[in-house]
Coordinates of C-alpha atoms and ligand atoms in Angstrom, one line a residue:
X7 CA 105.7 81.8 77.3
X8 CA 107.9 84.9 77.9
X9 CA 106.7 85.7 81.5
X10 CA 107.8 89.5 80.8
X11 CA 106.1 89.9 77.6
X12 CA 102.1 90.5 77.7
X13 CA 99.4 91.0 75.2
X14 CA 97.8 94.6 75.1
X15 CA 94.2 93.6 75.2
X16 CA 92.1 91.3 77.4
X17 CA 88.6 90.7 78.4
X18 CA 89.2 90.9 81.9
X19 CA 92.1 92.4 84.0
X20 CA 91.9 91.3 87.7
X21 CA 93.9 93.7 90.0
X22 CA 95.4 91.7 93.1
X23 CA 96.1 88.0 93.1
X24 CA 94.9 87.2 96.8
X25 CA 92.2 84.5 97.2
X26 CA 89.6 87.1 95.5
X27 CA 91.4 88.0 92.7
X28 CA 93.0 84.3 91.8
X29 CA 89.2 82.8 92.4
X30 CA 87.8 85.1 90.1
X31 CA 90.5 84.8 87.3
X32 CA 90.6 81.0 87.5
X33 CA 86.6 80.8 87.3
X34 CA 86.8 83.7 84.5
X35 CA 89.5 81.9 82.4
X36 CA 87.9 78.5 82.9
X37 CA 84.7 79.8 81.1
X38 CA 86.7 81.0 77.9
X39 CA 87.5 84.7 78.7
X40 CA 90.9 86.2 78.1
X41 CA 92.1 87.1 81.5
X42 CA 95.4 88.8 82.9
X43 CA 95.8 88.6 86.6
X44 CA 98.2 91.4 88.1
X45 CA 99.9 91.7 91.6
X46 CA 102.0 94.4 93.1
X47 CA 104.1 91.8 94.8
X48 CA 107.4 90.5 93.6
X49 CA 106.2 87.2 94.4
X50 CA 102.5 86.2 94.6
X51 CA 101.5 85.7 98.3
X52 CA 104.4 87.7 100.1
X53 CA 103.8 89.3 102.3
X54 CA 101.0 87.7 103.7
X55 CA 99.0 89.5 106.8
X56 CA 96.5 86.9 108.2
X57 CA 95.7 84.8 111.2
X58 CA 95.4 81.9 108.5
X59 CA 92.3 80.2 109.8
X60 CA 89.6 78.6 107.6
X61 CA 86.6 77.1 108.5
X62 CA 85.8 73.4 107.5
X63 CA 83.4 72.8 104.8
X64 CA 81.3 71.5 107.3
X65 CA 81.2 74.9 109.3
X66 CA 81.1 76.9 106.1
X67 CA 77.7 75.0 105.1
X68 CA 76.4 76.1 108.6
X69 CA 77.7 79.6 108.2
X70 CA 76.6 80.2 104.6
X71 CA 73.8 78.0 104.0
X72 CA 72.5 79.3 100.6
X73 CA 76.3 79.4 99.2
X74 CA 76.6 76.9 96.5
X75 CA 79.0 74.2 95.8
X76 CA 81.1 74.8 98.8
X77 CA 82.8 71.5 98.6
X78 CA 84.9 72.9 95.3
X79 CA 86.1 75.8 97.3
X80 CA 86.6 74.3 100.8
X81 CA 89.1 71.6 100.4
X82 CA 92.7 73.0 100.3
X83 CA 95.7 70.9 99.3
X84 CA 97.5 69.0 102.2
X85 CA 100.7 70.8 101.7
X86 CA 99.0 74.2 102.5
X87 CA 97.3 72.9 105.7
X88 CA 99.7 73.4 108.9
X89 CA 97.1 72.5 111.8
X90 CA 93.7 71.4 112.1
X91 CA 91.8 72.9 115.1
X92 CA 88.5 71.8 116.6
X93 CA 87.2 74.5 118.8
X94 CA 87.3 78.1 119.8
X95 CA 87.6 79.5 123.4
X96 CA 86.2 83.0 123.9
X97 CA 87.8 84.7 126.7
X98 CA 85.7 87.7 127.8
X99 CA 86.2 90.3 130.6
X100 CA 86.0 89.1 134.2
X101 CA 87.3 85.6 133.4
X102 CA 84.4 84.6 131.7
X103 CA 85.0 81.9 129.4
X104 CA 82.9 80.2 126.7
X105 CA 84.0 77.4 124.5
X106 CA 82.4 76.0 121.3
X107 CA 83.0 73.4 118.8
X108 CA 84.2 74.8 115.4
X109 CA 86.3 72.9 113.0
X110 CA 88.6 74.4 110.6
X111 CA 92.3 74.4 109.2
X112 CA 95.2 76.7 109.7
X113 CA 97.0 77.1 106.1
X114 CA 100.0 78.9 105.3
X115 CA 98.9 81.8 103.4
X116 CA 101.8 82.1 101.3
X117 CA 101.5 78.8 99.9
X118 CA 97.8 79.0 99.5
X119 CA 97.4 82.2 97.8
X120 CA 100.6 80.8 95.5
X121 CA 98.4 77.5 95.1
X122 CA 95.1 79.7 94.2
X123 CA 97.2 81.9 91.6
X124 CA 98.6 78.4 89.9
X125 CA 95.1 77.2 89.5
X126 CA 94.4 80.4 87.9
X127 CA 97.3 79.8 85.6
X128 CA 96.3 76.3 84.9
X129 CA 92.6 77.2 83.8
X130 CA 94.3 79.5 81.5
X131 CA 94.7 83.2 82.9
X132 CA 98.0 85.0 82.2
X133 CA 99.8 85.8 85.6
X134 CA 101.9 89.2 86.1
X135 CA 103.6 89.8 89.5
X136 CA 105.3 92.9 89.8
X137 CA 102.7 94.9 88.2
X138 CA 101.1 97.7 90.1
X139 CA 97.8 99.1 88.9
X140 CA 97.9 102.7 89.3
X141 CA 94.2 103.5 88.2
X142 CA 91.5 102.3 86.1
X143 CA 91.2 104.2 82.6
X144 CA 88.4 104.3 80.1
X145 CA 89.7 101.3 78.5
X146 CA 91.7 99.3 80.8
X147 CA 94.1 99.7 83.7
X148 CA 97.4 101.9 84.0
X149 CA 100.2 99.8 85.3
X150 CA 103.6 100.5 86.8
X151 CA 105.9 97.3 85.8
X152 CA 109.5 97.0 85.9
X153 CA 109.6 101.1 86.3
X154 CA 107.7 101.8 83.0
X155 CA 103.9 103.0 83.3
X156 CA 101.8 101.2 80.5
X157 CA 98.3 100.8 80.0
X158 CA 96.8 97.4 79.3
X159 CA 93.3 97.3 77.6
X160 CA 90.5 95.1 79.2
X161 CA 86.7 95.1 78.6
X162 CA 86.2 95.0 82.5
X163 CA 88.4 95.7 85.5
X164 CA 88.2 93.5 88.7
X165 CA 89.2 95.7 91.8
X166 CA 90.5 92.7 94.0
X167 CA 93.1 94.5 95.6
X168 CA 92.1 94.5 99.3
X169 CA 91.2 96.7 101.8
X170 CA 90.4 100.6 100.8
X171 CA 91.0 99.1 97.2
X172 CA 92.2 102.2 95.3
X173 CA 91.3 100.4 92.2
X174 CA 87.6 100.3 93.3
X175 CA 87.5 104.1 94.5
X176 CA 89.2 105.4 91.3
X177 CA 86.8 103.1 89.5
X178 CA 83.8 105.2 91.0
X179 CA 82.5 102.4 93.5
X180 CA 81.4 103.6 97.1
X181 CA 84.4 102.4 99.2
X182 CA 83.8 103.6 102.9
X183 CA 86.2 105.7 104.8
X184 CA 84.9 105.9 108.1
X185 CA 87.5 104.5 110.9
X186 CA 84.6 102.8 112.4
X187 CA 84.4 100.5 109.3
X188 CA 87.9 99.2 109.7
X189 CA 89.9 97.2 112.1
X190 CA 93.7 97.3 112.3
X191 CA 95.2 93.8 112.8
X192 CA 98.7 93.6 114.3
X193 CA 100.0 90.1 114.7
X194 CA 103.2 88.0 115.3
X195 CA 103.8 84.5 114.5
X196 CA 105.5 83.1 117.3
X197 CA 107.4 79.9 118.3
X198 CA 107.4 78.0 122.0
X199 CA 103.7 78.9 122.6
X200 CA 102.3 76.8 125.5
X201 CA 99.0 75.8 123.8
X202 CA 96.3 73.4 122.8
X203 CA 97.2 73.1 119.0
X204 CA 93.4 72.1 118.5
X205 CA 91.9 75.4 120.3
X206 CA 91.7 79.0 118.9
X207 CA 91.5 81.7 121.6
X208 CA 89.8 84.8 121.3
X209 CA 90.0 87.5 123.8
X210 CA 87.8 90.4 124.2
X211 CA 87.7 93.4 126.3
X212 CA 88.3 97.3 125.9
X213 CA 91.8 96.7 127.9
X214 CA 93.4 94.8 125.1
X215 CA 91.6 94.8 122.0
X216 CA 89.3 98.0 121.9
X217 CA 86.4 97.4 119.1
X218 CA 87.4 94.1 117.9
X219 CA 89.5 91.2 119.7
X220 CA 92.8 89.4 120.3
X221 CA 93.6 86.0 119.1
X222 CA 96.0 83.2 119.4
X223 CA 95.6 80.7 116.6
X224 CA 97.8 77.7 116.7
X225 CA 99.9 76.7 113.6
X226 CA 101.2 73.7 114.8
X227 CA 102.4 72.1 118.1
X228 CA 103.9 75.3 119.7
X229 CA 103.9 77.8 116.7
X230 CA 100.9 80.3 116.3
X231 CA 99.7 83.5 115.2
X232 CA 99.0 86.0 118.0
X233 CA 97.4 89.1 117.1
X234 CA 95.4 92.2 118.3
X235 CA 92.8 93.7 116.1
X236 CA 91.5 97.0 117.4
X237 CA 89.4 100.0 115.8
X238 CA 90.8 103.4 116.1
X239 CA 87.9 105.0 117.5
X240 CA 87.7 102.9 120.4
X241 CA 91.2 103.1 121.1
X242 CA 92.3 105.2 124.0
X243 CA 94.1 108.4 123.0
X244 CA 97.9 108.3 122.4
X245 CA 97.8 104.3 122.3
X246 CA 98.7 102.4 119.1
X247 CA 97.6 98.7 118.3
X248 CA 101.3 97.9 118.8
X249 CA 100.9 99.0 122.4
X250 CA 97.9 97.2 122.8
X251 CA 99.5 94.1 121.4
X252 CA 102.5 94.6 123.8
X253 CA 100.0 94.9 126.9
X254 CA 98.0 91.7 125.8
X255 CA 101.2 89.5 125.4
X256 CA 102.8 90.8 128.5
X257 CA 99.9 91.5 130.9
X258 CA 96.8 89.5 130.0
X259 CA 96.3 87.0 132.6
X260 CA 95.8 83.9 130.4
X261 CA 97.8 85.0 127.5
X262 CA 100.7 86.1 129.1
X263 CA 101.0 82.6 130.8
X264 CA 101.0 80.9 127.1
X265 CA 103.2 83.5 125.6
X266 CA 105.7 83.7 128.5
X267 CA 108.7 82.0 126.5
X268 CA 107.5 82.5 123.1
X269 CA 110.0 83.9 120.6
X270 CA 108.7 86.2 117.3
X271 CA 109.3 84.6 113.8
X272 CA 107.5 87.3 112.0
X273 CA 105.4 90.3 112.2
X274 CA 102.3 91.1 110.1
X275 CA 100.0 94.1 109.9
X276 CA 97.1 94.5 107.9
X277 CA 93.4 96.6 107.8
X278 CA 90.3 94.4 107.8
X279 CA 86.8 96.0 106.6
X280 CA 84.5 95.3 109.2
X281 CA 81.7 97.8 107.5
X282 CA 79.4 94.8 105.5
X283 CA 79.8 95.0 101.6
X284 CA 79.9 98.3 99.6
X285 CA 76.6 99.6 98.8
X286 CA 77.3 98.8 95.1
X287 CA 80.1 96.4 93.9
X288 CA 79.8 97.0 90.3
X289 CA 80.0 100.0 88.0
X290 CA 80.1 100.3 84.3
X291 CA 83.3 98.1 83.7
X292 CA 84.4 97.4 87.1
X293 CA 83.5 95.2 89.9
X294 CA 84.9 94.6 93.1
X295 CA 85.6 91.4 95.1
X296 CA 86.9 90.3 98.2
X297 CA 88.2 92.7 100.9
X298 CA 88.0 95.5 98.2
X299 CA 84.1 94.9 98.1
X300 CA 83.9 94.9 101.7
X301 CA 82.8 91.2 101.9
X302 CA 84.7 90.2 104.9
X303 CA 82.5 88.6 107.9
X304 CA 82.2 91.9 109.9
X305 CA 81.4 90.2 113.2
X306 CA 84.9 88.2 113.2
X307 CA 86.8 89.8 110.1
X308 CA 87.6 86.6 108.4
X309 CA 87.8 87.2 104.6
X310 CA 89.4 84.5 103.1
X311 CA 86.0 82.1 102.9
X312 CA 84.0 85.2 101.3
X313 CA 86.6 85.9 99.0
X314 CA 86.4 82.5 97.5
X315 CA 82.8 82.3 97.4
X316 CA 82.3 85.9 95.8
X317 CA 85.6 85.4 93.7
X318 CA 83.7 82.3 91.9
X319 CA 80.6 84.1 91.4
X320 CA 82.7 87.1 89.9
X321 CA 84.1 84.9 87.3
X322 CA 80.8 83.4 86.5
X323 CA 79.0 86.7 86.1
X324 CA 82.1 88.2 83.9
X325 CA 81.1 85.3 81.6
X326 CA 77.8 85.8 81.8
X327 CA 78.2 89.5 81.0
X328 CA 80.9 89.4 78.4
X329 CA 79.8 86.2 76.4
X330 CA 75.9 86.2 76.9
X331 CA 75.2 90.1 77.1
X332 CA 74.0 90.3 80.5
X333 CA 74.7 93.3 82.8
X334 CA 77.4 93.4 85.2
X335 CA 74.5 93.7 88.2
X336 CA 74.3 89.8 87.7
X337 CA 77.4 89.7 90.1
X338 CA 76.0 91.7 92.7
X339 CA 72.6 90.1 92.5
X340 CA 74.3 86.6 92.6
X341 CA 76.5 87.1 95.7
X342 CA 73.8 88.8 97.7
X343 CA 71.6 85.7 97.1
X344 CA 74.1 83.3 98.1
X345 CA 75.9 85.2 100.8
X346 CA 73.9 88.6 101.6
X347 CA 71.8 87.3 104.4
X348 CA 75.0 85.9 106.2
X349 CA 76.8 89.2 105.9
X350 CA 73.8 91.1 106.9
X351 CA 73.3 89.4 110.1
X352 CA 77.0 89.2 111.0
X353 CA 77.0 93.2 110.7
X354 CA 73.9 93.3 113.0
X355 CA 75.8 90.9 115.5
X356 CA 79.1 93.1 114.9
X357 CA 77.1 96.1 116.3
X358 CA 75.4 94.4 119.1
X359 CA 79.1 93.3 119.9
X360 CA 79.9 96.9 119.8
X361 CA 77.5 97.9 122.3
X362 CA 78.2 95.1 124.6
X363 CA 81.8 95.3 124.6
X364 CA 82.2 99.1 124.5
X365 CA 83.0 98.8 128.3
X366 CA 83.9 96.0 130.6
X367 CA 81.1 97.2 133.1
X368 CA 78.5 96.9 130.2
X369 CA 79.6 93.3 129.4
X370 CA 79.3 92.3 132.9
X371 CA 75.9 93.3 133.0
X372 CA 75.3 90.8 129.9
X373 CA 76.6 88.2 131.8
X374 CA 74.3 88.7 134.6
X375 CA 71.2 88.9 132.2
X376 CA 72.6 85.4 131.1
X377 CA 73.0 86.6 127.3
X378 CA 76.7 85.0 127.2
X379 CA 76.4 81.1 126.9
X380 CA 77.6 78.7 124.5
X381 CA 74.1 78.5 122.5
X382 CA 74.2 82.5 122.1
X383 CA 77.8 82.5 121.1
X384 CA 77.4 79.7 118.7
X385 CA 74.3 81.5 116.8
X386 CA 76.6 84.6 116.6
X387 CA 79.4 82.7 115.2
X388 CA 77.1 81.1 112.5
X389 CA 75.6 84.6 112.0
X390 CA 72.1 83.4 113.2
X391 CA 69.6 86.0 114.1
X392 CA 66.6 84.3 116.2
X393 CA 64.1 85.4 119.0
X394 CA 66.8 85.4 121.6
X395 CA 69.2 87.3 119.5
X396 CA 66.4 90.1 118.6
X397 CA 65.5 90.1 122.4
X398 CA 69.0 90.9 123.4
X399 CA 69.4 93.5 120.4
X400 CA 66.0 95.1 121.3
X401 CA 66.8 95.3 125.1
X402 CA 70.4 96.8 124.4
X403 CA 69.0 99.6 122.3
X404 CA 66.2 100.3 124.8
X405 CA 68.6 100.7 127.6
X406 CA 71.0 102.8 125.9
X407 CA 68.5 105.2 124.6
X408 CA 67.7 106.0 128.4
Ligands
LIG519 C1 96.2 90.7 110.7 C2 95.2 89.7 109.9 C3 94.7 88.8 110.2 C4 93.8 88.0 109.6 N1 93.1 86.7 109.9 C5 92.1 86.1 109.0 C6 91.9 84.7 109.2 O1 92.6 84.0 110.2 N2 90.9 84.3 108.5 C7 90.4 84.8 107.3 O2 89.4 84.3 107.0 N3 90.6 86.2 107.2 C8 91.6 86.8 108.0 N4 92.0 88.2 107.6 C9 91.3 88.7 106.6 C10 91.9 88.2 105.2 O3 93.3 88.2 105.2 C11 91.2 88.7 103.9 O4 89.8 89.0 104.2 C12 91.5 88.2 102.9 O5 93.0 88.0 102.4 C13 90.9 88.8 101.4 O6 91.4 88.3 100.3 P1 91.5 89.4 98.8 O7 91.9 88.3 98.0 O8 90.2 90.3 99.1 O9 92.4 90.5 99.3 P2 94.1 90.1 99.9 O10 94.3 88.8 100.4 O11 94.5 91.5 100.5 O12 95.0 90.3 98.3 C14 95.0 91.6 97.6 C15 96.2 91.5 96.8 O13 96.1 92.8 96.0 C16 97.5 93.1 95.8 N5 97.5 94.4 95.5 C17 97.1 95.4 96.1 N6 97.1 96.6 95.6 C18 97.6 96.6 94.3 C19 97.6 97.2 93.2 N7 97.8 98.4 93.3 N8 98.0 96.6 92.1 C20 98.1 95.1 92.2 N9 98.0 94.5 93.2 C21 97.7 95.0 94.0 C22 98.1 92.8 97.0 O14 99.6 92.5 96.8 C23 97.4 91.4 97.5 O15 98.0 90.3 96.7 C24 93.0 88.6 108.5 C25 93.5 90.0 108.2 C26 94.4 90.4 108.6 C27 94.9 91.9 108.5

């Protein structure tokens, strides 16, 4: 097919060929819908902005116990996988370290996103790179393509265009604007890192990563993604996330040792929604999926797994709507059924983290109270809220109210 000639009318236009959009397109096309998947990039998957860590199938089953058929989603092809990690070490202020076992893979996102888009094409979706959505219209989407503005008709528009989604916002969905709801991630890919390739390092504390955390995610023997996540309301006036990154690389007592000889091979910057999902992820003829819907895991900012899960549900729901006459609300009902509890718990844990890590002094108190141990951290990572976590939450709120 001539790649520069497209039809004028589709069942579904998916805006954004990231993990959410490509998975939605694949599922919808495989169910018999006529789907167009567009992306503003010249090449799908480029540029990527990601730490590139994806938990293993085993861990995903623990993290999202109600999500279905995970084995179909968490089996990336070997040629996308650069490294396998086995544990995560949490480095807290005051030299407090907690290691937990957690298996996962580090993928090359450029390859992985391309693979997901190829799978969508194989299922029957049409692909259109270099096509930037300007806004949804009453009958489709206005697109800028090779310098021309054109309208393509569709019965339903899928906003999968990532954080701050202009498509979702212009389509009337309640995309949050509060700076507390977003972290900015500033990352270099670096070579010659002195690291254990099986261990992901996470670093917390107001001095290096206010409102989020810094990370070293090994991509191989001595290559890693090194990043700092921060939220602007927590940052000192006059300092940018890049300043925090420099401080982390040069002065963090442990990280600076690992990075003393490292050289950069790429720089990546992006925003991550940590607000929890939008209040409503569907409208009259529109749904939002992935970061566009705020479906990232708020406590860690990981959004690839949830984009895959929600993308598949979105494709199913589009078929229910367009082929069976069901309301688009089935999309929201279903993703909340499969993933809602995980995301709600994660948001609570992020809020507790905000309280605990707002100052290093407060965090030291938490250590003295015996709240920072392997068992509690593991529960936090798996988004489990039990009596101990509730007790910590209650105590924190009582102390802060005083
Ligand atoms: C620095 C950083 C590190 C991260 N590390 C991790 C990690 O290790 N693990 C993890 O799980 N998550 C991580 N995340 C989050 C993760 O990258 C996202 O949650 C994930 O990519 C969401 O997928 P998505 O498909 O919703 O959106 P995206 O991957 O952002 O895809 C959106 C797509 O929409 C396209 N687009 C945007 N606007 C338009 C438009 N107007 N018209 C057409 N196309 C458009 C873009 O080109 C893009 O291809 C990280 C994020 C950042 C910023």
